[in-house]
Each structure stands twice: as C-alpha cells, then as structure tokens.
Coordinates of C-alpha atoms in Angstrom, one line a residue:
A186 CA 8.2 3.2 2.8
M187 CA 6.5 0.9 0.2
G188 CA 9.7 0.8 -1.9
C189 CA 11.6 -0.4 1.2
G190 CA 8.9 -3.1 1.7
L191 CA 7.5 -1.6 4.9
P192 CA 4.0 -2.5 5.9
V193 CA 1.3 -0.1 5.0
V194 CA -1.9 0.9 6.7
A195 CA -3.6 3.9 5.1
S196 CA -6.9 5.7 5.0
D197 CA -9.1 4.8 2.1
V198 CA -8.9 8.1 0.1
K199 CA -7.8 9.1 -3.4
G200 CA -4.1 8.8 -3.7
H201 CA -3.8 5.9 -1.2
R202 CA -6.2 3.8 -3.3
E203 CA -3.9 4.2 -6.3
L204 CA -1.0 2.8 -4.2
I205 CA -2.6 0.3 -1.9
E206 CA -4.8 -2.7 -2.8
N207 CA -6.5 -3.7 0.4
K208 CA -5.1 -6.9 1.8
V209 CA -2.7 -7.3 -1.2
N210 CA 0.0 -4.8 -0.3
G211 CA -1.4 -3.2 2.7
F212 CA -4.6 -2.4 4.5
L213 CA -7.1 0.5 3.8
Y214 CA -9.5 1.8 6.4
S215 CA -12.3 4.4 6.2
A216 CA -11.0 7.8 7.2
G217 CA -12.1 8.5 10.7
D218 CA -12.7 4.9 11.6
E219 CA -10.3 4.6 14.4
I220 CA -11.5 1.1 15.4
K221 CA -10.7 -0.2 11.8
L222 CA -7.4 1.5 11.9
I223 CA -6.4 -0.3 15.1
E224 CA -7.7 -3.6 13.6
D225 CA -5.7 -3.1 10.5
I226 CA -2.5 -2.3 12.4
E227 CA -3.1 -5.5 14.4
N228 CA -3.8 -7.4 11.2
Q229 CA -0.6 -6.2 9.7
Y230 CA 1.3 -7.3 12.8
R231 CA -0.3 -10.7 12.8
L232 CA 0.5 -11.6 9.2
D233 CA 2.3 -14.9 8.9
N234 CA 5.8 -14.8 7.2
I235 CA 4.4 -16.0 3.8
M236 CA 1.8 -13.2 3.7
R237 CA 4.2 -10.6 5.1
E238 CA 6.7 -11.5 2.3
W239 CA 3.9 -11.3 -0.3
H240 CA 2.9 -7.8 0.9
I241 CA 6.6 -6.7 0.8
E242 CA 7.0 -8.0 -2.7
N243 CA 3.8 -6.3 -3.8
N244 CA 4.8 -3.0 -2.2
V245 CA 8.2 -3.0 -3.9
I246 CA 6.6 -3.8 -7.3
K247 CA 3.8 -1.2 -6.9
S248 CA 6.1 1.5 -5.7
K249 CA 8.1 1.3 -8.9
E250 CA 5.1 2.7 -10.8
F251 CA 5.5 5.9 -8.8
T252 CA 9.2 6.6 -8.9
L253 CA 10.2 10.1 -10.0
S254 CA 11.4 8.9 -13.4
A255 CA 8.3 6.8 -14.0
V256 CA 6.0 9.7 -13.1
F257 CA 8.0 12.1 -15.1
E258 CA 7.8 9.9 -18.2
K259 CA 4.0 9.8 -17.8
I260 CA 3.7 13.5 -17.4
M261 CA 5.9 14.1 -20.5
L262 CA 3.7 11.8 -22.5
I263 CA 0.6 13.7 -21.4
L264 CA 2.2 17.1 -22.2
G265 CA 3.5 15.8 -25.6

C-alpha cells in the first residue's frame, strides 16, 4: 500500500514504527485506542493536497527500503 502511495494509519507497534513516521508518511495510534484510530483516519482524510502529496512521496520513498531485493541484500550482508 505504501509503495502505491496509499494513506497509512497503523497501530504504534514494532514493525509499523520502522515503516511509519507519525505525521510524516502516515499516522500511528496506540494499539487498542479506538478513539485515536478514528481521529487519525479523519486526520488522514482531512489532509490538504500539499500534505497528502508529501505523505504519498514519503511513503513511496520509505517503501523502497523494504522491497524484496533490498531486504534480501541486507540479509545476505548479515549472513556474510
């Protein structure tokens, strides 16, 4: 989804934190906090066009760090 530039709202847990920088390329909410989840979905919807484009660009850039080939290269470096 990030690679396609789709908006992201995710729970603030390990894994998501590596992908999402809050208010830079998406929104993170505390797991179980349904009110914050709703607020973040609404915030994502209310972004003006400039901020929406900024999130999209940041998502596309960040997602490239986690392509199969990029991750494979990192694993191979670790394994030697």
